Coordinates of C-alpha atoms in Angstrom, one line a residue:
M17 CA 42.5 10.6 40.7
N18 CA 44.7 12.2 38.4
T19 CA 43.2 14.9 35.6
L20 CA 44.0 16.0 32.2
Y21 CA 42.6 19.5 31.2
T22 CA 43.5 20.7 28.1
W23 CA 42.0 23.0 25.3
I24 CA 42.6 21.1 21.6
G25 CA 44.8 23.0 19.1
N26 CA 44.8 23.1 15.3
T27 CA 48.6 21.4 15.1
D28 CA 47.0 18.7 17.7
I29 CA 44.0 18.0 14.8
K30 CA 46.3 18.1 11.9
N31 CA 49.2 15.4 13.1
M32 CA 46.4 13.3 14.5
Q33 CA 45.3 13.0 10.6
Q34 CA 48.5 11.8 10.3
N35 CA 48.9 10.1 12.5
E36 CA 51.5 12.0 14.5
H37 CA 51.6 13.3 17.5
A38 CA 51.2 16.4 19.4
A39 CA 50.7 18.2 22.6
I40 CA 47.9 16.4 23.9
S41 CA 48.9 12.9 22.6
T42 CA 52.5 13.4 24.2
I43 CA 51.3 14.7 27.2
A44 CA 48.5 11.7 27.6
L45 CA 51.3 9.4 26.6
Q46 CA 54.4 10.8 28.3
N47 CA 53.2 11.6 31.5
P48 CA 54.9 10.1 34.5
Q49 CA 51.3 9.2 36.2
A50 CA 48.9 7.9 33.8
F51 CA 45.8 10.0 34.2
D52 CA 42.1 8.9 34.9
R53 CA 40.3 11.8 33.2
I54 CA 41.4 13.5 30.2
F55 CA 39.0 16.5 29.7
I56 CA 39.6 18.5 26.1
F57 CA 37.4 21.5 25.7
A58 CA 37.3 22.9 21.9
N59 CA 35.1 25.7 20.1
D60 CA 36.3 24.8 16.4
W61 CA 36.8 21.8 14.0
E62 CA 33.5 19.9 15.5
S63 CA 33.8 17.7 12.9
D64 CA 37.5 16.1 13.9
W65 CA 36.2 15.9 17.3
K66 CA 35.0 12.0 17.2
P67 CA 37.7 11.2 15.0
Y68 CA 40.3 12.8 17.2
E69 CA 38.9 10.7 20.5
K70 CA 38.9 7.4 19.1
W71 CA 42.3 8.2 17.7
L72 CA 43.4 9.0 21.3
I73 CA 41.8 6.5 23.1
K74 CA 43.3 4.2 21.0
L75 CA 47.0 5.4 21.5
L76 CA 46.2 4.7 25.9
R77 CA 44.1 1.6 25.2
E78 CA 48.1 0.5 23.1
A79 CA 49.6 2.2 25.5
S80 CA 48.2 0.2 28.4
R81 CA 46.7 4.0 29.5
P82 CA 43.3 4.5 31.3
Y83 CA 41.2 5.6 28.1
D84 CA 37.3 5.5 29.4
N85 CA 37.1 9.1 30.3
V86 CA 38.5 10.8 27.3
A87 CA 35.7 13.4 26.1
I88 CA 35.8 16.6 24.1
F89 CA 33.5 18.9 25.5
K90 CA 32.6 22.6 23.1
A91 CA 33.6 25.4 25.4
N92 CA 31.0 28.5 25.4
I93 CA 33.4 31.0 24.4
A94 CA 32.4 33.5 21.8
G95 CA 35.6 33.1 20.1
P96 CA 39.3 31.8 20.3
T97 CA 40.6 35.3 21.8
D98 CA 37.7 36.4 23.7
Y99 CA 39.1 37.3 27.1
P100 CA 35.6 37.1 29.1
T101 CA 34.0 34.3 28.0
I102 CA 37.1 32.2 28.1
I103 CA 38.1 33.0 31.6
R104 CA 34.5 32.5 32.6
E105 CA 34.7 29.2 31.2
T106 CA 38.5 28.3 32.6
E107 CA 37.5 29.3 36.0
K108 CA 33.9 27.0 35.8
W109 CA 36.2 24.1 34.6
I110 CA 39.1 24.2 36.3
S111 CA 37.1 24.9 40.1
K112 CA 35.0 21.5 39.1
L113 CA 38.1 19.5 38.0
S114 CA 40.1 20.4 41.1
E115 CA 37.5 19.7 43.6
E116 CA 36.8 16.1 41.9
S117 CA 40.8 15.7 41.6
E118 CA 43.6 14.7 43.8
E119 CA 46.1 16.3 41.1
L120 CA 44.9 18.5 38.2
Y121 CA 47.8 18.7 35.2
I122 CA 46.8 21.9 32.8
N123 CA 48.5 21.3 29.4
I124 CA 49.4 25.2 28.6
T125 CA 50.8 24.5 24.7
S126 CA 47.4 23.7 22.7
G127 CA 44.6 26.7 22.1
T128 CA 45.4 29.9 21.6
P129 CA 47.5 32.5 24.1
A130 CA 44.2 33.8 25.2
M131 CA 43.4 30.2 26.2
S132 CA 47.0 29.3 28.0
V133 CA 46.5 32.6 29.8
A134 CA 43.3 32.3 31.3
S135 CA 44.8 28.9 32.4
V136 CA 47.3 29.7 34.3
L137 CA 45.5 32.6 35.6
V138 CA 43.1 30.4 37.2
G139 CA 44.9 27.4 37.9
K140 CA 47.7 29.3 39.9
G141 CA 44.7 29.9 42.6
K142 CA 44.4 26.1 43.0
H143 CA 46.0 24.3 45.2
N144 CA 46.4 21.0 43.6
T145 CA 47.3 22.4 39.8
Y146 CA 49.9 21.2 38.6
F147 CA 51.0 23.4 34.7
I148 CA 52.3 20.7 31.4
Q149 CA 53.9 22.0 28.2
S150 CA 55.1 19.3 25.2
K151 CA 58.1 20.5 23.4
R152 CA 58.7 20.4 19.6
D153 CA 61.2 17.0 20.2
N154 CA 57.4 15.3 21.4
T155 CA 59.2 15.8 24.8
I156 CA 57.3 16.8 27.8
E157 CA 58.3 19.0 31.1
K158 CA 56.4 20.3 34.4
V159 CA 56.0 24.2 34.1
D160 CA 57.1 25.8 37.1
V161 CA 55.2 29.7 37.3
P162 CA 56.5 31.4 40.5
V163 CA 54.5 34.0 40.6
D164 CA 51.6 35.2 43.3
F165 CA 49.4 36.2 40.5
G166 CA 47.3 38.5 43.2
E167 CA 50.4 39.8 45.0
T168 CA 51.9 40.7 41.6
Y169 CA 49.1 42.5 40.6
V170 CA 48.7 44.6 43.6
K171 CA 53.1 45.4 43.3
S172 CA 52.1 46.4 39.5
A173 CA 49.3 48.5 40.5
A174 CA 50.6 50.7 43.0
K175 CA 53.9 51.2 41.3
S176 CA 51.6 52.7 38.3
I177 CA 49.5 54.9 41.0
A178 CA 53.2 56.0 42.3
D179 CA 54.7 55.9 38.5
K180 CA 51.5 58.5 38.1
A181 CA 51.9 60.2 41.1
V182 CA 55.5 61.6 40.8
K183 CA 54.8 62.8 37.0
A184 CA 53.6 65.7 35.5
P185 CA 50.4 65.0 34.2
S186 CA 50.0 64.1 30.6
S187 CA 52.0 66.6 28.3
H188 CA 51.3 64.4 25.3
K189 CA 48.1 66.6 24.0
Q190 CA 47.1 68.7 21.1
F191 CA 45.8 72.0 20.9
D192 CA 42.4 71.1 21.3
N193 CA 42.6 69.4 24.4
I194 CA 44.8 71.9 26.2
T195 CA 42.3 73.8 29.0
A196 CA 41.9 77.1 27.9
Q197 CA 39.1 78.8 28.8
S198 CA 40.5 82.1 30.2
Q199 CA 41.1 85.0 27.7
I200 CA 45.1 84.7 28.0
M201 CA 45.1 81.3 27.5
R202 CA 42.8 81.6 24.4
S203 CA 45.2 84.5 23.2
L204 CA 48.4 81.8 23.7
I205 CA 46.4 79.0 22.1
T206 CA 46.1 81.4 18.8
K207 CA 49.7 82.5 18.4
A208 CA 50.9 78.5 19.0
K209 CA 48.6 77.3 16.3
R210 CA 50.1 80.3 13.5
V211 CA 53.5 79.5 14.9
A212 CA 53.0 75.8 14.1
E213 CA 51.4 75.4 10.9
S214 CA 53.4 78.6 9.5
E215 CA 54.8 77.0 6.4
L216 CA 58.4 78.9 7.1
E217 CA 58.5 76.5 10.2
L218 CA 60.4 79.4 12.4
P219 CA 61.8 78.6 15.6
A220 CA 60.0 79.4 18.8
L221 CA 60.8 80.4 22.2
V222 CA 58.7 80.0 24.7
L223 CA 58.7 81.4 27.9
G224 CA 56.3 81.3 31.6
E225 CA 57.4 79.9 35.3
T226 CA 58.2 76.7 36.8
G227 CA 55.3 74.2 36.3
T228 CA 52.9 76.6 33.8
G229 CA 53.0 73.9 30.9
K230 CA 56.0 74.9 28.5
E231 CA 56.0 71.2 27.8
V232 CA 52.9 70.7 27.2
I233 CA 52.5 73.8 24.0
A234 CA 56.0 72.7 22.7
N235 CA 54.2 68.8 22.1
A236 CA 51.1 70.7 20.6
I237 CA 53.4 72.8 18.0
H238 CA 55.1 69.6 17.4
A239 CA 51.5 68.0 17.0
A240 CA 49.9 70.3 14.8
S241 CA 53.2 70.9 12.7
P242 CA 54.2 69.6 8.9
R243 CA 56.5 68.0 11.2
A244 CA 54.1 65.5 13.1
G245 CA 55.0 62.1 12.1
K246 CA 58.6 62.8 12.3
P247 CA 60.4 62.4 15.2
L248 CA 60.5 64.7 18.3
K249 CA 63.2 64.8 20.7
T250 CA 63.5 67.0 23.9
V251 CA 66.5 67.6 26.0
N252 CA 66.5 69.6 29.4
C253 CA 69.5 71.8 28.7
G254 CA 70.0 72.8 32.7
A255 CA 70.7 68.9 33.0
L256 CA 73.6 68.5 30.2
P257 CA 76.5 67.7 31.8
E258 CA 79.3 70.6 30.8
S259 CA 81.4 67.8 30.1
L260 CA 78.9 65.4 27.4
V261 CA 76.7 68.4 26.5
D262 CA 78.7 68.7 22.9
S263 CA 78.3 65.0 22.5
I264 CA 74.8 64.9 23.3
L265 CA 73.3 67.6 20.7
F266 CA 76.1 67.1 18.1
G267 CA 76.8 63.8 18.7
H268 CA 80.6 62.4 18.6
V269 CA 82.9 60.1 16.3
K270 CA 84.5 57.3 17.8
G271 CA 87.9 58.2 19.3
A272 CA 86.9 62.0 19.7
F273 CA 87.5 61.4 23.8
T274 CA 88.6 59.0 26.2
G275 CA 85.4 56.3 26.0
A276 CA 83.9 57.2 22.9
N277 CA 84.6 53.9 21.3
E278 CA 82.0 54.1 18.9
K279 CA 80.3 56.8 16.7
H280 CA 77.6 58.5 18.4
E281 CA 74.5 60.6 16.4
G282 CA 73.3 63.9 18.3
L283 CA 70.3 64.4 19.3
F284 CA 70.1 67.3 16.2
E285 CA 70.8 64.3 13.8
Q286 CA 68.3 62.1 15.8
A287 CA 65.4 65.0 15.6
N288 CA 66.6 65.1 11.7
G289 CA 63.2 66.1 9.9
G290 CA 61.3 66.9 12.8
T291 CA 61.4 68.9 16.2
L292 CA 64.1 69.2 19.1
F293 CA 62.9 70.7 22.0
L294 CA 65.5 72.5 24.1
D295 CA 64.1 72.9 27.8
E296 CA 66.0 75.4 30.5
V297 CA 67.7 76.5 27.1
G298 CA 69.2 79.4 29.4
E299 CA 71.3 77.2 30.8
L300 CA 73.7 76.6 27.7
T301 CA 77.1 77.6 28.1
P302 CA 78.2 80.1 25.2
S303 CA 80.5 77.4 23.4
V304 CA 77.1 75.5 23.3
Q305 CA 75.4 78.8 22.2
V306 CA 77.8 79.4 19.0
K307 CA 77.3 75.8 17.8
L308 CA 73.4 76.5 18.6
L309 CA 73.2 79.6 16.5
R310 CA 75.2 78.1 13.4
A311 CA 72.8 75.1 13.5
L312 CA 69.8 77.5 13.4
Q313 CA 71.1 79.9 10.8
Q314 CA 72.6 77.5 8.1
G315 CA 71.4 73.6 9.2
E316 CA 74.8 72.7 9.8
I317 CA 76.4 71.0 13.1
T318 CA 79.5 69.2 13.4
R319 CA 80.1 65.8 15.5
V320 CA 82.7 66.3 18.5
G321 CA 86.2 65.0 17.2
D322 CA 85.4 65.5 13.5
K323 CA 86.1 68.0 10.9
K324 CA 83.1 67.6 8.2
T325 CA 80.0 69.2 8.6
I326 CA 76.1 67.4 8.8
T327 CA 73.3 69.2 7.1
V328 CA 70.1 68.8 9.3
D329 CA 66.7 69.6 9.2
V330 CA 65.5 70.2 12.5
R331 CA 63.0 72.7 13.9
I332 CA 64.0 74.5 17.5
I333 CA 61.9 75.0 20.0
A334 CA 63.2 76.7 23.4
A335 CA 61.9 77.1 26.7
T336 CA 62.5 78.8 29.6
H337 CA 61.5 80.1 33.0
R338 CA 64.4 82.9 32.8
D339 CA 64.8 86.5 31.5
L340 CA 67.0 85.4 28.8
L341 CA 66.6 89.3 27.8
E342 CA 68.0 90.2 31.4
L343 CA 71.1 87.5 30.9
V344 CA 71.7 89.2 27.5
E345 CA 71.9 92.7 29.1
Q346 CA 74.8 89.9 31.5
G347 CA 76.7 89.0 28.9
E348 CA 75.6 85.4 29.8
F349 CA 73.0 84.9 26.7
R350 CA 74.0 85.6 22.8
E351 CA 71.6 88.4 21.4
D352 CA 72.0 86.9 18.2
L353 CA 71.1 83.5 19.3
F354 CA 67.9 84.7 21.3
Y355 CA 66.4 87.2 18.3
R356 CA 66.9 83.9 16.4
L357 CA 64.9 81.9 18.6
A358 CA 62.2 83.9 19.6
V359 CA 60.6 84.9 16.2
G360 CA 58.0 82.9 17.4
L361 CA 57.6 84.3 21.2
L362 CA 55.1 82.7 23.3
H363 CA 54.3 83.7 27.2
V364 CA 52.8 80.9 29.0
P365 CA 50.8 82.6 31.8
P366 CA 51.3 81.7 35.4
L367 CA 48.3 80.0 37.1
R368 CA 46.9 82.7 38.8
E369 CA 46.6 84.7 35.9
R370 CA 44.0 81.9 34.6
L371 CA 41.7 81.8 37.3
E372 CA 39.0 80.3 34.5
D373 CA 41.2 77.4 34.2
I374 CA 41.8 76.3 37.2
E375 CA 38.5 74.5 38.1
P376 CA 38.7 72.3 34.5
L377 CA 41.9 71.9 34.9
V378 CA 41.3 70.5 38.5
L379 CA 39.2 68.4 37.2
E380 CA 41.3 66.8 34.4
L381 CA 44.2 66.1 37.4
V382 CA 41.5 64.2 39.1
D383 CA 40.7 61.9 36.2
E384 CA 44.4 61.3 35.8
L385 CA 44.8 60.0 39.0
N386 CA 41.7 57.9 39.3
Q387 CA 42.4 56.2 36.1
A388 CA 45.4 55.9 37.3
A389 CA 44.4 54.4 41.2
N390 CA 41.6 52.3 39.6
K391 CA 43.9 49.6 38.6
Y392 CA 44.1 49.2 42.1
P393 CA 41.8 46.4 44.1
G394 CA 39.2 48.1 45.5
Y395 CA 39.9 51.6 45.1
Q396 CA 37.4 54.3 44.9
S397 CA 37.0 57.3 43.1
K398 CA 37.5 60.6 44.8
N399 CA 36.5 63.8 43.4
I400 CA 36.9 67.4 44.8
S401 CA 34.2 69.6 46.8
E402 CA 32.8 72.6 45.7
K403 CA 34.3 74.3 49.1
G404 CA 37.9 72.2 47.7
I405 CA 37.8 73.9 44.6
K406 CA 36.8 77.5 45.8
F407 CA 40.1 77.3 48.2
I408 CA 42.5 75.5 44.8
K409 CA 41.1 79.5 42.9
S410 CA 42.1 80.9 46.2
Q411 CA 45.3 80.2 46.4
P412 CA 48.3 81.6 44.4
W413 CA 50.2 78.2 43.0
H414 CA 53.8 80.3 43.0
G415 CA 54.7 76.6 41.5
N416 CA 51.8 76.5 39.3
I417 CA 50.6 73.3 37.8
R418 CA 53.4 71.5 39.0
E419 CA 52.8 72.2 42.4
L420 CA 48.6 72.1 42.1
W421 CA 49.4 68.7 40.3
N422 CA 51.6 67.2 43.7
T423 CA 49.2 69.2 46.0
I424 CA 46.1 67.4 44.7
N425 CA 47.9 64.3 44.9
R426 CA 49.1 64.5 48.8
A427 CA 45.5 65.6 49.3
F428 CA 44.4 62.6 47.7
L429 CA 47.1 60.6 49.6
W430 CA 46.7 61.5 53.0
S431 CA 42.7 61.0 53.1
D432 CA 40.3 58.0 53.0
A433 CA 37.2 59.9 51.8
E434 CA 35.3 60.1 48.4
T435 CA 35.0 63.8 48.4
I436 CA 38.1 65.6 48.7
T437 CA 37.5 69.1 51.1
D438 CA 38.9 72.4 51.2
V439 CA 40.5 71.1 55.0
D440 CA 42.4 68.1 53.0
I441 CA 43.6 70.8 50.5
R442 CA 45.1 73.2 52.9
N443 CA 46.7 70.0 54.7
A444 CA 48.0 69.2 51.6
L445 CA 49.8 72.4 51.3
I446 CA 53.1 73.2 51.3
I447 CA 53.5 76.0 53.2
R448 CA 56.6 78.7 51.5
N449 CA 58.2 80.9 54.1
P450 CA 58.0 84.5 52.2
T451 CA 61.0 85.2 50.7
T452 CA 62.8 88.9 51.8
D453 CA 65.2 91.3 50.4
E454 CA 67.6 91.8 51.8
S455 CA 69.7 93.1 49.6
D456 CA 71.1 96.5 50.6
V457 CA 69.3 100.3 49.8
S458 CA 71.7 102.6 48.1
L459 CA 70.8 106.6 47.8
S460 CA 72.2 109.3 45.4
L461 CA 72.9 112.8 47.1
G462 CA 69.6 114.5 46.8
Q463 CA 66.9 111.4 46.5
R464 CA 64.2 111.7 47.6
V465 CA 62.0 108.4 48.9
D466 CA 58.4 108.2 50.2
I467 CA 59.2 105.7 53.0
N468 CA 55.3 106.2 53.7
N469 CA 53.8 105.5 50.3
L470 CA 56.3 102.3 50.0
V471 CA 55.2 101.2 53.7
E472 CA 51.4 101.6 52.3
K473 CA 51.9 100.1 49.3
Y474 CA 53.3 96.6 51.0
K475 CA 51.0 96.5 53.4
K476 CA 48.3 96.5 51.1
K477 CA 49.6 94.1 48.9
Y478 CA 50.0 91.5 51.7
V479 CA 46.6 91.9 53.7
K480 CA 45.1 91.9 50.2
A481 CA 46.9 88.7 49.2
A482 CA 46.6 87.2 52.7
M483 CA 42.8 87.5 52.6
K484 CA 42.6 85.9 49.4
A485 CA 44.2 82.9 50.7
A486 CA 42.2 83.0 53.4
G487 CA 38.9 82.8 51.8
N488 CA 38.5 86.4 53.5
N489 CA 38.5 85.2 57.1
K490 CA 40.2 87.5 58.4
T491 CA 41.1 86.4 61.9
K492 CA 43.0 83.7 59.6
A493 CA 44.1 86.2 57.9
A494 CA 45.9 88.4 60.1
K495 CA 47.8 85.2 61.8
M496 CA 49.2 84.9 58.3
I497 CA 50.5 88.5 58.1
G498 CA 51.4 88.5 62.4
L499 CA 48.7 91.0 63.4
N500 CA 47.3 90.2 66.5
S501 CA 43.8 89.9 65.9
Q502 CA 41.0 90.5 62.9
Q503 CA 39.9 93.8 64.5
V504 CA 43.7 94.8 63.4
I505 CA 43.3 94.3 59.9
T506 CA 39.7 95.1 60.0
K507 CA 41.1 98.7 60.7
W508 CA 44.2 98.1 57.9
I509 CA 41.7 97.4 54.9
E510 CA 39.4 100.8 56.4
A511 CA 42.3 102.6 56.2
L512 CA 44.3 101.7 53.0
G513 CA 40.9 101.0 51.4
I514 CA 41.1 97.7 50.5
E515 CA 38.2 96.3 48.8
I516 CA 38.0 92.9 49.4
E517 CA 35.9 90.8 46.6

């Protein structure tokens, strides 16, 4: 027994009234194998159902095709675009008709896109279903949908998780959504808001260690500024090829160099009216620094290979993890450019200086990971234990939020448990070997240095750091700094007058 399953569309009804063919009648009459049953589903135009049935039966009779089992059924759905009820109804009927038929043909032309999508999703799971559609010239064709939806979904979900894991945590935040429970962060946000809302729209320079969230601050400044509705363009100056940096920032004219086959607008023009975020601005070459200074001072740029200047209205936000003043002293960064950028000077503190923010930050990162992974079939949301959070607070996090993000990612990956423990976090850490200062020591004649004080100072620093990292476990702390036993580190603590929290 061959069955046709179809929704009815507005075109089917209108063409019937003009005695013209549309998708359902075309398929019913032209399919090489005649249908023993035609099941039509509808949720509208109820007054036209009976006339349509009679019209289709008449056409089938005239074509000497089976016409005894043609019927329109009212679909129990909330509306023509309500996916949950459409899929529920589709699953019910396609499953029933598939079991009763040798071959089940599904018309994917008629009805709303939601109805067609549901028909394909459900029909792909049945062994004896075929998809069929009509074309504008009233011919029909079978449709091959070469997709395993289950496998494709799992791959897509897995890719989503992988993409989320390798990317930084979400950076599209305004000030109100930035975690700032610590006093040092609240002070930063207050200053950044003033920079953002300043009527003068002055340049800003965001300083901070790698991974502290300088781009988050830059995004928030733009989002809270009068330029929020205009473009925000971002470029990592350290990743710009030296031969192309001028072209990327300022653009070029056709024929300016080999391969310049057409005019190109640089980032300054693309950001016109908005904001240009120059990350790692300390990596720019001296020649580009001169052009950047001119753009800041005069609002003018010149494309590579061009003679005329172009006026641009761009707010510059720059960022770097490097010590720009030291680069100025070394002659690697222009002093006038530094002071031009540093009008709105902001320091993003390292994670170890904002302990009050660590727990809410961890909860945010966990929530982001769970949201990404929840699309994966069978995934169970995870959380971090109190001991796990306490251990996280004890670590120095030299890579700051980026290192914390990646560590939590690894802990989620390695553990199958719903609760991530301090042991899981410890196992997910990438152990760093402490750097040693191997530079030569030089002394001037007559200069005095108390070597014992220096040694005592370093011993004190490393003992305190080891105890903090080990959660005040003396045995573990002793091993970290190469001592034989906890008794030795206890003597050092007493001798050095170290107070342990």
